[in-house]
Amino acid sequence: MILILGLIILIAAMIIGVVGVFGNMGTDHALGTGGDFSIFGYHVMGSTGSVFLAGVVVGGAALLGLTLVMLGVRRSARARRGVAVSRREAAVVDRERDDLIKQRDIARAEAGGPVADTPDTPGSRRHWFGHRTAPR
């Protein structure tokens, strides 16, 4: 959402800046000789200071838009990095679980039958929420 808002503000500021430059070229738009400066039909009459101030406002809007775009990109990069880390961690846990299952199956095969699960083995279902901290 921040990325989209930043892009909209940045593109709008760029369009206003480009239209302001290319739409007011030539001697007809010289501010010192009684001409005017116009953008999308809005005429700015007065000094070059007022046009400069309008340019500063458009530049500030462009900077705000660019800042929002960069924040949005940074957030999405962090989210992608977090997903990649969690996938790697899940893969490690899955490999460890598969290794423990293989070890259990090997122990059962060597014993010649099913091996009783003790509370310390991963397949134990003695307590729902893990080990009890104190005896009853």
C-alpha positions as MATLAB code, in Angstrom:
seq = 'MILILGLIILIAAMIIGVVGVFGNMGTDHALGTGGDFSIFGYHVMGSTGSVFLAGVVVGGAALLGLTLVMLGVRRSARARRGVAVSRREAAVVDRERDDLIKQRDIARAEAGGPVADTPDTPGSRRHWFGHRTAPR';
ca = [
       0.000    0.000    0.000;
       2.826    2.375    0.880;
       4.604    1.440   -2.335;
       1.555    2.191   -4.477;
       0.871    5.511   -2.738;
       4.518    6.514   -3.162;
       4.442    5.626   -6.854;
       1.291    7.683   -7.392;
       2.765   10.741   -5.664;
       6.107   10.377   -7.460;
       4.528    9.965  -10.899;
       2.173   12.910  -10.323;
       5.084   15.152   -9.293;
       7.081   14.050  -12.314;
       4.184   14.761  -14.686;
       3.622   18.211  -13.189;
       7.337   18.984  -13.453;
       7.639   17.825  -17.060;
       4.472   19.663  -18.140;
       5.671   22.780  -16.325;
       9.010   22.754  -18.130;
       7.902   21.803  -21.631;
       4.633   23.723  -21.601;
       6.263   27.057  -20.739;
       9.197   27.327  -23.103;
       9.839   30.306  -25.303;
       9.648   34.083  -24.990;
       5.881   34.143  -24.415;
       6.343   32.693  -20.938;
       9.129   34.908  -19.621;
       8.066   36.097  -16.192;
      10.036   39.322  -16.259;
       8.300   40.700  -19.364;
       4.708   40.337  -18.303;
       4.269   36.717  -19.363;
       2.786   34.042  -17.192;
       3.594   30.518  -16.190;
       0.836   27.931  -16.565;
       0.387   24.282  -15.670;
      -2.810   22.482  -16.697;
      -4.591   25.799  -17.195;
      -3.560   27.250  -13.825;
      -1.714   30.509  -14.433;
       0.940   31.778  -12.035;
       1.396   35.514  -12.419;
       3.936   37.354  -10.407;
       7.556   36.924   -9.613;
      10.035   34.182  -10.292;
       9.982   33.567   -6.541;
       6.421   32.245   -6.718;
       7.382   29.886   -9.543;
      10.438   28.805   -7.542;
       8.218   28.127   -4.515;
       5.865   26.050   -6.662;
       8.893   24.100   -7.895;
      10.044   23.503   -4.321;
       6.586   22.175   -3.418;
       6.570   19.825   -6.437;
      10.121   18.700   -5.591;
       9.099   18.045   -1.980;
       6.152   15.970   -3.173;
       8.496   14.003   -5.445;
      10.858   13.413   -2.525;
       7.964   12.237   -0.347;
       6.837    9.859   -3.088;
      10.346    8.505   -3.545;
      10.700    7.998    0.208;
       7.431    6.062    0.341;
       8.529    3.913   -2.595;
      11.818    3.087   -0.890;
      10.045    2.239    2.381;
       7.662   -0.071    0.533;
      10.512   -1.826   -1.258;
      12.407   -2.224    2.006;
       9.395   -3.748    3.754;
       8.747   -6.213    0.958;
      12.431   -7.201    0.901;
      12.351   -7.845    4.657;
       9.206   -9.937    4.270;
      10.770  -12.014    1.487;
      13.923  -12.489    3.545;
      11.851  -13.592    6.548;
       9.952  -16.115    4.434;
      13.210  -17.517    3.061;
      14.655  -17.881    6.578;
      11.546  -19.620    7.883;
      11.561  -22.014    4.910;
      15.187  -22.903    5.574;
      14.440  -23.480    9.261;
      11.443  -25.643    8.374;
      13.597  -27.703    6.003;
      16.181  -28.273    8.747;
      13.474  -29.347   11.202;
      11.965  -31.690    8.609;
      15.372  -33.292    7.948;
      15.969  -33.770   11.678;
      12.527  -35.313   12.118;
      13.121  -37.673    9.196;
      16.497  -38.686   10.689;
      14.859  -39.434   14.048;
      12.153  -41.499   12.355;
      14.829  -43.485   10.505;
      16.711  -44.065   13.745;
      13.511  -45.281   15.409;
      12.748  -47.611   12.509;
      16.295  -49.005   12.602;
      16.013  -49.584   16.374;
      12.693  -51.391   15.890;
      14.147  -53.557   13.158;
      17.168  -54.504   15.299;
      14.973  -55.306   18.304;
      12.795  -57.592   16.211;
       9.574  -55.822   17.051;
       8.080  -52.548   18.123;
      10.124  -50.528   20.557;
       8.195  -48.839   23.368;
       8.257  -45.058   23.151;
       9.742  -43.382   26.170;
       8.719  -39.869   27.189;
      11.990  -38.477   25.805;
      11.513  -39.720   22.252;
       9.936  -37.416   19.679;
       7.091  -39.827   18.910;
       5.886  -40.008   22.516;
       2.294  -39.063   23.153;
       2.258  -39.445   26.895;
       1.538  -35.768   27.645;
      -0.187  -33.331   25.358;
       1.854  -30.270   26.327;
       5.315  -31.779   26.826;
       6.963  -32.901   30.023;
       5.482  -32.080   33.376;
       7.659  -29.810   35.462;
       6.823  -31.386   38.798;
       5.365  -34.716   39.859;
       1.811  -34.845   41.128;
];
